[in-house]
């Protein structure tokens, strides 16, 4: 569905993403993992056309660069790490904006399919009851759910996530991840996400790219990437031992 | 728990439009009646009605005052109030900044400088003598906007509320001194410094009302057409990009449109501060932040507010007429503090 070849992003003299390639196929959940400063978020920004890059990123055979913003948004939806709303918009209004890319032109008429998508998105994220609430009254977890609902109503084929539940309570983390997993079950869909928490990456990912200093250290099936050797190379510690030690804290 | 957070109002109905339109009409009639020479309501209504349908208007002093002085003025004030207010509303949405407005950002000052330079240099358009001043005001308004936004961007990539306003204030002070300089050295003293910095609608005519009307229909129409995009920007620029808004195109169109409206208003009435700051807030309280409703509501509320401000300016110390900016700035400064305080507290 989506493939990138030899992507590089430079900020001045610094190369943040260095000659990275990836491909994403239907049904996959590709995890971008790596320590701070590895270039994960920048790669995602490049795919979302938010930063200039060299190399090629293609949807089927089409360069993303050459696509109109609305065309891109019909295929790829992005959920950022942190979202906030400045004015007292209602949940409905924010979720409804997800349909923007599908409403072409001034006289496109009513978007009936869109209304259904919005309803479905509100339902999936459990926001139906809160649809008339002002965004300014919502908690961080609820706000993130609203933007997840927005991206669901956008109905893209690929969902790109940048640490979607990073600053949320465990309960919301679990909720958001299971919602995304449920979304992925329908045919023709794929997910690409940055996840800091390696346990979450292993739990939900099907494939992974391990990055360090903008370069690919390893990529492939999640189990083949997250090996003790690879992780030691990137994180400079015995990740497996540490994870087991953490887990042992929870044994009675 | 959840019930308390739900917004009960299905916030805007045709009835709200109707009420606003009625309030506007009443304010307009009030402003024609009241003045240094009070005019009876019946005379006002007859004169305006008859003039509107081309019927003969009864000859008396009232006719002269109504048709030659007050009506063109009331029309210009109404249209300028609406134009300034919708511009402010659009800027506040686009920049996600509740303090954005032509006057707080220095755009109006820039436009005034453009107008003055055109007057001093005798710049005119063939067949439309006043056009030179107007076009120059628009170009300077757009130039100022770009300059202020780029400077603010250099300071702080997130274009935070405070950095834009800070630069706007400094820019306004800088431009004001240049305006004084140009006026001092120019031979044209038909309009004083106080006109350009504080504004006035004294002596406006029907041609100017027509120009304002044309600009408002064109630019107001464009802004209202861009309501969904402005909503997306008001929620967040990054999010707007993600849902497929063509960020650069929308920004450019909205900024040009706002510059045109500001340029036209400033070249006709000088710098009338704060209308575009306060009235969108009042409108937002009435109909919520959705630009589909906010922009039309801002049009009405801006027009009503400026009419009342103009009325106060010309009657408070009658026969002396205050610059209208004195009135709007006093109200505006207080409103600015309140809005700024509430922004800092996190709510809007």
Coordinates of C-alpha atoms in Angstrom, one line a residue:
Chain A
X1 CA 0.0 0.0 0.0
X2 CA 2.5 2.5 1.2
X3 CA 6.2 2.4 0.5
X4 CA 9.1 4.7 1.1
X5 CA 12.5 4.4 -0.6
X6 CA 15.7 6.1 0.5
X7 CA 14.0 8.8 2.7
X8 CA 16.3 11.4 4.2
X9 CA 15.4 14.4 6.3
X10 CA 17.9 17.1 7.0
X11 CA 17.7 20.0 9.4
X12 CA 20.6 22.2 8.4
X13 CA 23.7 20.1 8.9
X14 CA 22.0 17.4 10.9
X15 CA 20.6 14.4 9.2
X16 CA 17.6 13.2 11.2
X17 CA 16.4 10.5 9.0
X18 CA 19.1 8.8 7.0
X19 CA 18.4 6.8 3.8
X20 CA 15.5 4.9 5.3
X21 CA 13.2 2.6 3.4
X22 CA 10.0 0.8 4.5
X23 CA 6.9 -0.8 3.1
X24 CA 3.5 -1.3 4.6
X25 CA 1.0 -3.9 3.5
X26 CA -2.6 -4.5 4.2
X27 CA -3.3 -5.9 7.7
X28 CA 0.1 -4.9 9.1
X29 CA 0.8 -2.8 12.1
X30 CA 4.3 -1.5 11.7
X31 CA 6.0 -0.2 14.8
X32 CA 8.8 2.3 14.6
X33 CA 10.9 1.8 17.7
X34 CA 14.2 3.3 18.9
X35 CA 15.6 5.6 21.5
X36 CA 15.0 9.3 21.8
X37 CA 16.3 11.2 18.8
X38 CA 16.3 8.2 16.5
X39 CA 14.2 10.1 14.0
X40 CA 10.9 8.2 14.4
X41 CA 8.6 11.2 14.7
X42 CA 10.4 13.0 11.9
X43 CA 9.9 10.0 9.6
X44 CA 6.2 10.2 10.4
X45 CA 6.1 13.9 9.7
X46 CA 7.8 13.3 6.4
X47 CA 5.1 10.7 5.4
X48 CA 2.4 13.2 6.5
X49 CA 4.1 15.8 4.2
X50 CA 4.8 18.0 7.2
X51 CA 8.6 18.3 6.6
X52 CA 10.6 18.4 3.4
X53 CA 12.5 15.1 2.6
X54 CA 14.5 13.6 -0.2
X55 CA 13.7 10.1 -1.6
X56 CA 10.4 8.8 -2.5
X57 CA 7.2 7.9 -0.6
X58 CA 4.5 6.3 -2.7
X59 CA 0.9 5.3 -2.4
X60 CA 0.7 2.4 -4.8
X61 CA 2.5 4.0 -7.7
X62 CA 1.7 7.6 -6.9
X63 CA 4.2 10.0 -5.2
X64 CA 2.7 11.5 -2.0
X65 CA 4.4 14.7 -2.8
X66 CA 2.4 15.2 -6.0
X67 CA -0.9 14.4 -4.3
X68 CA -3.4 17.1 -3.2
X69 CA -3.8 17.5 0.6
X70 CA -7.4 16.2 0.4
X71 CA -6.4 13.2 -1.8
X72 CA -3.7 12.3 0.7
X73 CA -6.1 12.7 3.7
X74 CA -8.5 10.3 2.0
X75 CA -5.8 7.6 2.1
X76 CA -3.7 8.4 5.1
X77 CA -5.0 9.6 8.5
X78 CA -2.6 10.9 11.2
X79 CA -3.1 11.0 14.9
X80 CA -0.6 13.2 16.7
X81 CA 0.9 12.8 20.1
X82 CA -0.8 15.7 21.7
X83 CA -3.9 17.5 20.7
X84 CA -5.6 20.4 22.2
X85 CA -8.4 22.7 21.1
X86 CA -8.4 26.4 21.6
X87 CA -12.1 27.3 21.4
X88 CA -15.2 25.7 22.8
X89 CA -16.0 23.5 19.8
X90 CA -18.2 20.5 20.5
X91 CA -17.0 16.9 20.2
X92 CA -19.4 16.6 17.2
X93 CA -17.8 19.5 15.3
X94 CA -14.3 18.2 15.8
X95 CA -15.1 14.6 14.8
X96 CA -17.2 15.9 11.8
X97 CA -14.1 17.8 10.5
X98 CA -12.6 14.4 9.7
X99 CA -14.9 14.3 6.7
X100 CA -13.3 17.5 5.3
X101 CA -11.3 15.6 2.6
X102 CA -14.4 13.9 1.3
X103 CA -16.4 17.0 0.8
X104 CA -15.2 18.3 -2.5
X105 CA -16.4 21.7 -3.6
X106 CA -19.1 24.1 -2.3
X107 CA -22.1 22.3 -3.6
X108 CA -21.2 18.7 -2.9
X109 CA -24.6 18.1 -1.3
X110 CA -25.1 16.2 1.9
X111 CA -22.5 13.6 2.8
X112 CA -24.8 10.8 3.9
X113 CA -22.1 8.2 4.0
X114 CA -20.0 10.7 6.0
X115 CA -22.7 11.1 8.6
X116 CA -22.7 7.4 9.1
X117 CA -18.9 7.4 9.4
X118 CA -19.1 10.1 12.1
X119 CA -21.8 8.1 13.9
X120 CA -19.7 5.0 13.7
X121 CA -16.6 6.7 14.9
X122 CA -18.4 8.3 17.9
X123 CA -19.8 4.9 18.8
X124 CA -16.5 3.1 18.5
X125 CA -14.8 5.5 20.7
X126 CA -17.6 5.7 23.2
X127 CA -18.3 9.4 22.7
X128 CA -21.9 9.3 21.6
X129 CA -23.1 10.5 24.9
X130 CA -20.5 13.3 25.0
X131 CA -21.2 14.5 21.4
X132 CA -22.6 17.9 22.5
X133 CA -19.9 18.5 25.1
X134 CA -17.5 21.4 24.7
X135 CA -13.9 20.3 24.0
X136 CA -12.6 22.6 26.7
X137 CA -14.3 20.5 29.4
X138 CA -12.7 17.2 28.4
X139 CA -9.9 15.3 30.1
X140 CA -6.6 14.5 28.2
X141 CA -7.8 10.9 27.6
X142 CA -11.2 12.1 26.3
X143 CA -9.6 14.7 24.0
X144 CA -7.3 12.0 22.5
X145 CA -10.3 9.8 21.9
X146 CA -12.1 12.6 20.1
X147 CA -9.2 13.0 17.7
X148 CA -9.1 9.2 17.3
X149 CA -12.8 9.4 16.4
X150 CA -11.9 12.2 13.9
X151 CA -9.4 10.1 12.2
X152 CA -11.8 7.1 12.1
X153 CA -14.5 9.3 10.5
X154 CA -11.9 10.4 8.0
X155 CA -11.9 6.7 7.0
X156 CA -8.4 6.4 5.7
X157 CA -6.8 3.1 4.6
X158 CA -3.6 3.8 6.5
X159 CA -3.5 5.2 10.1
X160 CA -0.3 6.9 11.2
X161 CA 0.1 7.4 14.9
X162 CA 2.8 9.2 16.8
X163 CA 2.8 7.9 20.4
X164 CA -1.0 8.1 20.5
X165 CA -1.4 7.3 24.1
X166 CA 1.9 8.6 25.5
X167 CA 0.7 10.9 28.2
X168 CA -2.4 9.0 29.0
X169 CA -3.4 6.9 32.0
X170 CA -2.9 3.1 31.6
X171 CA -6.6 2.6 31.2
X172 CA -6.9 5.0 28.3
X173 CA -3.7 3.6 26.8
X174 CA -5.2 0.2 26.7
X175 CA -8.5 1.5 25.4
X176 CA -6.9 3.5 22.6
X177 CA -4.7 0.6 21.5
X178 CA -7.5 -1.9 21.5
X179 CA -9.7 0.5 19.5
X180 CA -6.9 0.7 16.9
X181 CA -6.5 -3.0 16.8
X182 CA -10.2 -3.4 16.2
X183 CA -10.1 -0.8 13.4
X184 CA -7.3 -2.7 11.8
X185 CA -9.4 -5.9 11.5
X186 CA -11.3 -4.6 8.5
X187 CA -9.8 -5.4 5.1
X188 CA -7.7 -2.9 3.2
X189 CA -6.3 -1.2 6.3
X190 CA -2.8 -0.8 7.8
X191 CA -1.3 1.0 10.7
X192 CA 2.1 2.7 11.1
X193 CA 3.0 3.9 14.6
X194 CA 5.7 5.3 16.8
X195 CA 5.6 3.7 20.2
X196 CA 8.1 4.4 22.9
X197 CA 7.0 1.5 25.1
X198 CA 8.6 -1.7 23.8
X199 CA 6.1 -3.9 25.6
X200 CA 3.3 -2.1 23.8
X201 CA 5.1 -2.5 20.5
X202 CA 5.5 -6.2 21.0
X203 CA 1.9 -6.6 22.2
X204 CA 0.3 -4.9 19.2
X205 CA 2.8 -4.8 16.4
X206 CA 3.0 -7.3 13.5
X207 CA 6.2 -5.8 12.0
X208 CA 8.8 -3.3 13.3
X209 CA 11.6 -1.1 12.2
X210 CA 14.3 -0.5 14.8
X211 CA 15.9 2.9 14.3
X212 CA 19.0 4.6 15.7
X213 CA 20.4 8.0 14.7
X214 CA 18.1 8.2 11.7
X215 CA 19.2 4.8 10.3
X216 CA 17.5 1.4 10.2
X217 CA 19.1 -1.1 12.5
X218 CA 16.7 -3.9 11.8
X219 CA 13.4 -4.4 10.1
X220 CA 10.9 -7.2 9.5
X221 CA 8.5 -9.3 11.7
X222 CA 8.3 -7.9 15.2
X223 CA 9.8 -11.0 16.8
X224 CA 12.8 -11.0 14.4
X225 CA 13.5 -7.3 15.1
X226 CA 13.1 -7.2 18.8
X227 CA 15.9 -9.6 19.6
X228 CA 18.3 -9.2 22.6
X229 CA 21.2 -8.4 20.3
X230 CA 19.4 -5.7 18.2
X231 CA 18.0 -4.0 21.3
X232 CA 21.3 -4.1 23.1
X233 CA 22.9 -2.4 20.1
X234 CA 20.4 0.4 20.0
X235 CA 19.6 1.0 23.7
X236 CA 23.0 0.1 25.0
X237 CA 21.6 -2.1 27.7
X238 CA 20.2 -5.5 28.2
X239 CA 16.6 -4.7 27.5
X240 CA 15.3 -8.3 27.9
X241 CA 16.8 -8.6 31.4
X242 CA 15.4 -5.2 32.4
X243 CA 11.9 -6.1 31.1
X244 CA 11.9 -9.4 33.0
X245 CA 13.0 -7.6 36.1
X246 CA 10.2 -5.1 35.7
X247 CA 7.7 -8.0 35.2
X248 CA 9.0 -9.8 38.3
X249 CA 7.8 -6.9 40.4
X250 CA 4.2 -8.0 39.7
X251 CA 4.5 -11.6 40.9
X252 CA 2.8 -12.2 44.2
Chain B
X1 CA -21.2 14.4 35.5
X2 CA -21.6 14.4 31.8
X3 CA -24.8 16.4 31.7
X4 CA -23.2 19.4 33.1
X5 CA -20.7 19.5 30.3
X6 CA -23.1 19.2 27.4
X7 CA -23.9 22.4 25.6
X8 CA -27.7 22.7 25.7
X9 CA -28.1 25.2 23.0
X10 CA -28.6 24.0 19.5
X11 CA -26.8 27.2 19.1
X12 CA -27.9 29.1 16.1
X13 CA -31.3 29.2 14.4
X14 CA -32.6 31.5 11.6
X15 CA -34.4 33.3 14.5
X16 CA -31.1 34.5 15.8
X17 CA -30.2 36.0 12.4
X18 CA -33.6 37.7 12.4
X19 CA -33.2 39.1 15.9
X20 CA -29.7 40.4 15.0
X21 CA -31.0 41.9 11.7
X22 CA -33.8 43.6 13.6
X23 CA -31.4 45.0 16.2
X24 CA -29.2 46.3 13.5
X25 CA -32.0 48.0 11.7
X26 CA -33.2 49.6 14.9
X27 CA -29.7 50.8 15.8
X28 CA -29.3 52.3 12.3
X29 CA -32.6 54.3 12.6
X30 CA -31.6 55.4 16.1
X31 CA -28.3 56.7 14.8
X32 CA -30.0 58.6 12.0
X33 CA -32.4 60.3 14.5
X34 CA -30.0 61.2 17.2
X35 CA -27.4 64.0 16.8
X36 CA -26.7 67.6 17.3
X37 CA -30.0 68.3 15.5
X38 CA -32.5 65.7 16.8
X39 CA -34.8 64.4 14.1
X40 CA -38.2 62.9 14.5
X41 CA -38.5 59.2 13.9
X42 CA -41.3 59.7 11.5
X43 CA -39.3 62.1 9.4
X44 CA -36.4 59.8 9.3
X45 CA -38.4 56.8 8.2
X46 CA -40.3 58.8 5.6
X47 CA -37.2 60.4 4.2
X48 CA -35.2 57.1 4.0
X49 CA -38.2 55.1 2.7
X50 CA -39.1 57.6 0.0
X51 CA -35.5 58.1 -1.1
X52 CA -35.1 54.3 -1.3
X53 CA -38.0 53.9 -3.7
X54 CA -37.3 57.2 -5.7
X55 CA -40.3 59.0 -4.3
X56 CA -40.2 62.7 -3.7
X57 CA -38.9 63.5 -0.3
X58 CA -40.6 66.4 1.7
X59 CA -38.3 69.4 1.6
X60 CA -37.1 70.5 5.0
X61 CA -33.9 70.7 7.0
X62 CA -34.3 67.2 8.2
X63 CA -34.1 65.9 4.6
X64 CA -30.8 67.5 4.1
X65 CA -29.3 66.2 7.3
X66 CA -30.7 62.8 6.8
X67 CA -29.9 62.2 3.2
X68 CA -26.6 64.1 2.9
X69 CA -25.0 63.7 6.3
X70 CA -26.4 61.0 8.5
X71 CA -27.5 58.3 6.1
X72 CA -24.2 58.0 4.2
X73 CA -22.4 58.0 7.6
X74 CA -24.6 55.4 9.1
X75 CA -24.2 53.2 6.1
X76 CA -20.4 53.5 6.1
X77 CA -20.2 52.9 9.9
X78 CA -22.4 49.8 9.5
X79 CA -20.4 48.3 6.7
X80 CA -17.0 49.2 8.2
X81 CA -18.1 47.7 11.6
X82 CA -19.2 44.5 9.9
X83 CA -16.0 44.4 7.8
X84 CA -13.6 44.9 10.7
X85 CA -15.4 42.4 12.9
X86 CA -15.5 39.6 10.3
X87 CA -11.8 40.2 9.6
X88 CA -11.0 39.9 13.3
X89 CA -13.1 36.7 13.6
X90 CA -11.3 35.2 10.6
X91 CA -7.9 36.1 12.0
X92 CA -8.7 34.8 15.4
X93 CA -9.6 31.5 13.8
X94 CA -6.8 31.2 11.3
X95 CA -4.1 32.0 13.9
X96 CA -5.9 30.2 16.7
X97 CA -5.3 33.4 18.7
X98 CA -8.2 35.0 20.5
X99 CA -6.3 38.4 20.7
X100 CA -5.7 38.6 16.9
X101 CA -7.1 41.7 15.2
X102 CA -6.0 44.3 12.7
X103 CA -5.3 46.8 15.5
X104 CA -3.5 44.5 18.0
X105 CA -1.4 43.1 15.2
X106 CA -0.5 46.4 13.6
X107 CA -2.1 45.7 10.3
X108 CA -4.4 48.8 10.5
X109 CA -1.4 51.0 11.2
X110 CA 0.4 49.5 8.2
X111 CA -2.7 50.2 6.1
X112 CA -2.8 53.8 7.3
X113 CA 0.8 54.3 6.4
X114 CA 0.1 53.0 2.9
X115 CA -2.8 55.4 2.5
X116 CA -0.7 58.4 3.8
X117 CA 2.2 57.6 1.5
X118 CA -0.2 57.3 -1.5
X119 CA -1.7 60.7 -0.6
X120 CA 1.7 62.3 0.0
X121 CA 3.0 60.9 -3.3
X122 CA -0.1 61.8 -5.2
X123 CA -0.6 58.2 -6.3
X124 CA -3.9 57.7 -8.1
X125 CA -5.4 55.2 -10.4
X126 CA -6.7 56.4 -13.8
X127 CA -10.4 57.0 -13.7
X128 CA -10.6 56.4 -10.0
X129 CA -8.7 59.1 -8.1
X130 CA -9.3 57.6 -4.7
X131 CA -8.2 54.1 -5.8
X132 CA -4.5 54.8 -5.4
X133 CA -5.0 55.4 -1.7
X134 CA -7.1 52.3 -1.3
X135 CA -4.8 50.0 -3.2
X136 CA -1.8 51.3 -1.4
X137 CA -3.5 50.8 2.0
X138 CA -4.4 47.2 1.0
X139 CA -0.8 46.4 -0.1
X140 CA 0.6 47.9 3.0
X141 CA -1.8 46.0 5.2
X142 CA -0.8 42.7 3.5
X143 CA 2.9 43.6 3.8
X144 CA 2.5 44.4 7.5
X145 CA 0.7 41.2 8.1
X146 CA 3.5 39.1 6.4
X147 CA 6.2 41.1 8.2
X148 CA 4.6 40.7 11.6
X149 CA 3.9 37.0 11.1
X150 CA 7.4 36.3 9.9
X151 CA 9.0 38.2 12.8
X152 CA 6.7 36.3 15.2
X153 CA 7.6 33.1 13.6
X154 CA 11.3 33.8 14.0
X155 CA 10.8 34.5 17.7
X156 CA 8.6 31.5 18.3
X157 CA 7.6 28.8 15.8
X158 CA 4.3 28.1 17.4
X159 CA 3.1 31.7 16.7
X160 CA 2.0 32.0 20.3
X161 CA -0.6 34.5 21.3
X162 CA 1.8 36.8 23.1
X163 CA 4.6 37.0 20.6
X164 CA 2.3 38.1 17.8
X165 CA 0.7 40.8 20.0
X166 CA 4.1 42.0 21.3
X167 CA 5.4 42.4 17.8
X168 CA 2.1 44.0 16.8
X169 CA 2.4 46.7 19.5
X170 CA 6.0 47.5 18.7
X171 CA 5.2 47.6 15.0
X172 CA 2.2 50.0 15.6
X173 CA 4.4 52.4 17.6
X174 CA 7.1 52.3 14.9
X175 CA 4.5 52.9 12.1
X176 CA 2.8 55.7 14.1
X177 CA 6.0 57.6 14.3
X178 CA 6.6 57.2 10.6
X179 CA 3.1 58.4 9.9
X180 CA 3.7 61.5 11.9
X181 CA 6.9 62.0 10.0
X182 CA 5.2 61.7 6.6
X183 CA 2.3 64.0 7.6
X184 CA 4.7 66.6 8.9
X185 CA 6.6 66.7 5.6
X186 CA 3.6 66.3 3.3
X187 CA 1.7 69.3 1.8
X188 CA -1.6 67.6 2.2
X189 CA -3.1 68.5 5.6
X190 CA -6.7 67.6 4.8
X191 CA -6.6 64.7 7.1
X192 CA -4.9 65.0 10.5
X193 CA -2.8 62.6 12.4
X194 CA -5.7 61.9 14.8
X195 CA -7.8 60.8 11.8
X196 CA -5.2 58.2 10.8
X197 CA -4.5 56.9 14.3
X198 CA -7.9 57.2 15.9
X199 CA -10.3 57.2 13.0
X200 CA -13.4 59.2 12.1
X201 CA -16.5 58.8 9.9
X202 CA -17.1 62.5 9.6
X203 CA -17.8 63.6 6.0
X204 CA -18.1 60.2 4.4
X205 CA -20.2 59.9 1.3
X206 CA -22.3 57.4 -0.7
X207 CA -19.4 56.4 -3.0
X208 CA -17.4 55.3 0.0
X209 CA -20.4 53.3 1.3
X210 CA -20.7 51.7 -2.1
X211 CA -17.0 50.7 -2.1
X212 CA -17.3 49.3 1.4
X213 CA -20.4 47.4 0.4
X214 CA -18.6 45.9 -2.6
X215 CA -15.6 44.9 -0.6
X216 CA -17.7 43.4 2.1
X217 CA -19.8 41.3 -0.2
X218 CA -16.8 40.0 -2.0
X219 CA -14.4 39.4 0.9
X220 CA -17.1 38.5 3.4
X221 CA -18.4 35.9 0.9
X222 CA -14.9 34.4 0.5
X223 CA -14.4 34.2 4.3
X224 CA -17.8 32.6 4.9
X225 CA -17.0 30.1 2.1
X226 CA -13.8 29.2 4.0
X227 CA -15.7 28.5 7.3
X228 CA -14.8 24.8 7.4
X229 CA -11.1 25.6 6.8
X230 CA -11.2 28.3 9.5
X231 CA -12.7 25.8 11.9
X232 CA -9.9 23.4 11.2
X233 CA -7.3 26.1 11.8
X234 CA -9.0 27.2 15.0
X235 CA -8.8 23.6 16.2
X236 CA -5.1 23.5 15.2
X237 CA -3.0 24.0 12.1
X238 CA -1.4 20.6 12.3
X239 CA -4.7 18.9 12.6
X240 CA -6.0 21.0 9.7
X241 CA -3.1 19.6 7.6
X242 CA -3.9 16.0 8.6
X243 CA -7.5 16.2 7.7
X244 CA -6.6 17.4 4.2
X245 CA -6.8 21.2 4.3
X246 CA -4.5 22.9 1.8
X247 CA -2.8 25.0 4.5
X248 CA -0.7 27.4 2.4
X249 CA -3.5 28.2 0.0
X250 CA -6.1 28.8 2.7
X251 CA -3.7 31.0 4.7
X252 CA -2.8 33.1 1.8
X253 CA -6.4 33.6 0.6
X254 CA -7.6 34.5 4.1
X255 CA -4.7 36.9 4.8
X256 CA -5.2 38.6 1.4
X257 CA -8.9 38.9 2.0
X258 CA -8.5 40.4 5.5
X259 CA -5.9 42.8 4.1
X260 CA -8.3 44.0 1.4
X261 CA -11.0 44.6 4.0
X262 CA -8.7 46.3 6.4
X263 CA -7.2 48.5 3.6
X264 CA -10.6 49.6 2.4
X265 CA -11.8 50.5 5.9
X266 CA -8.7 52.3 6.9
X267 CA -8.5 54.4 3.7
X268 CA -12.1 55.5 4.4
X269 CA -12.2 55.9 8.2
X270 CA -8.7 55.7 9.5
X271 CA -7.6 53.3 12.2
X272 CA -10.7 52.2 14.2
X273 CA -9.1 50.0 16.8
X274 CA -10.4 46.9 18.6
X275 CA -13.7 46.3 16.7
X276 CA -12.3 43.1 15.3
X277 CA -11.0 42.1 18.7
X278 CA -14.1 42.5 20.8
X279 CA -17.0 41.7 18.6
X280 CA -16.0 38.2 17.5
X281 CA -15.8 37.4 21.2
X282 CA -19.3 38.6 21.8
X283 CA -20.5 36.7 18.8
X284 CA -18.7 33.6 20.0
X285 CA -20.5 33.8 23.3
X286 CA -23.8 34.0 21.4
X287 CA -23.4 31.3 18.7
X288 CA -20.2 29.3 19.6
X289 CA -16.9 29.1 17.8
X290 CA -18.1 27.4 14.6
X291 CA -17.3 29.9 11.8
X292 CA -20.4 29.0 9.8
X293 CA -22.4 30.8 12.5
X294 CA -19.6 32.9 14.0
X295 CA -18.8 34.9 10.9
X296 CA -22.4 36.0 10.1
X297 CA -22.9 36.8 13.8
X298 CA -19.7 38.8 13.8
X299 CA -20.9 40.9 10.9
X300 CA -24.1 41.9 12.7
X301 CA -22.5 42.5 16.1
X302 CA -19.6 44.5 14.6
X303 CA -22.0 46.7 12.7
X304 CA -24.2 47.4 15.8
X305 CA -21.2 48.0 18.0
X306 CA -19.5 50.5 15.7
X307 CA -22.8 52.3 15.1
X308 CA -23.2 52.8 18.9
X309 CA -19.5 53.8 19.2
X310 CA -20.0 56.4 16.4
X311 CA -23.1 57.7 18.0
X312 CA -21.3 58.1 21.3
X313 CA -18.4 59.8 19.6
X314 CA -20.5 62.4 18.0
X315 CA -23.0 63.1 20.7
X316 CA -21.1 62.7 24.0
X317 CA -19.4 66.1 23.9
X318 CA -21.6 67.7 21.2
X319 CA -20.9 69.9 19.3
X320 CA -17.3 68.6 19.6
X321 CA -16.9 65.3 17.9
X322 CA -14.6 62.7 19.4
X323 CA -12.5 60.5 17.1
X324 CA -14.4 57.2 17.0
X325 CA -11.2 55.3 18.0
X326 CA -11.4 57.0 21.4
X327 CA -14.6 55.2 22.1
X328 CA -13.7 51.9 20.6
X329 CA -10.2 51.9 22.3
X330 CA -11.6 52.5 25.8
X331 CA -14.0 49.6 25.5
X332 CA -11.4 47.6 23.6
X333 CA -8.6 48.0 26.1
X334 CA -10.8 46.8 28.9
X335 CA -12.0 43.9 26.8
X336 CA -8.4 43.1 25.8
X337 CA -7.4 42.7 29.5
X338 CA -10.4 40.5 30.2
X339 CA -9.8 38.3 27.2
X340 CA -6.0 38.1 27.9
X341 CA -6.7 37.2 31.5
X342 CA -9.1 34.4 30.5
X343 CA -6.7 33.1 27.9
X344 CA -4.0 32.8 30.5
X345 CA -6.4 31.0 32.8
X346 CA -6.9 28.5 30.0
X347 CA -10.5 29.0 29.1
X348 CA -11.8 31.1 26.2

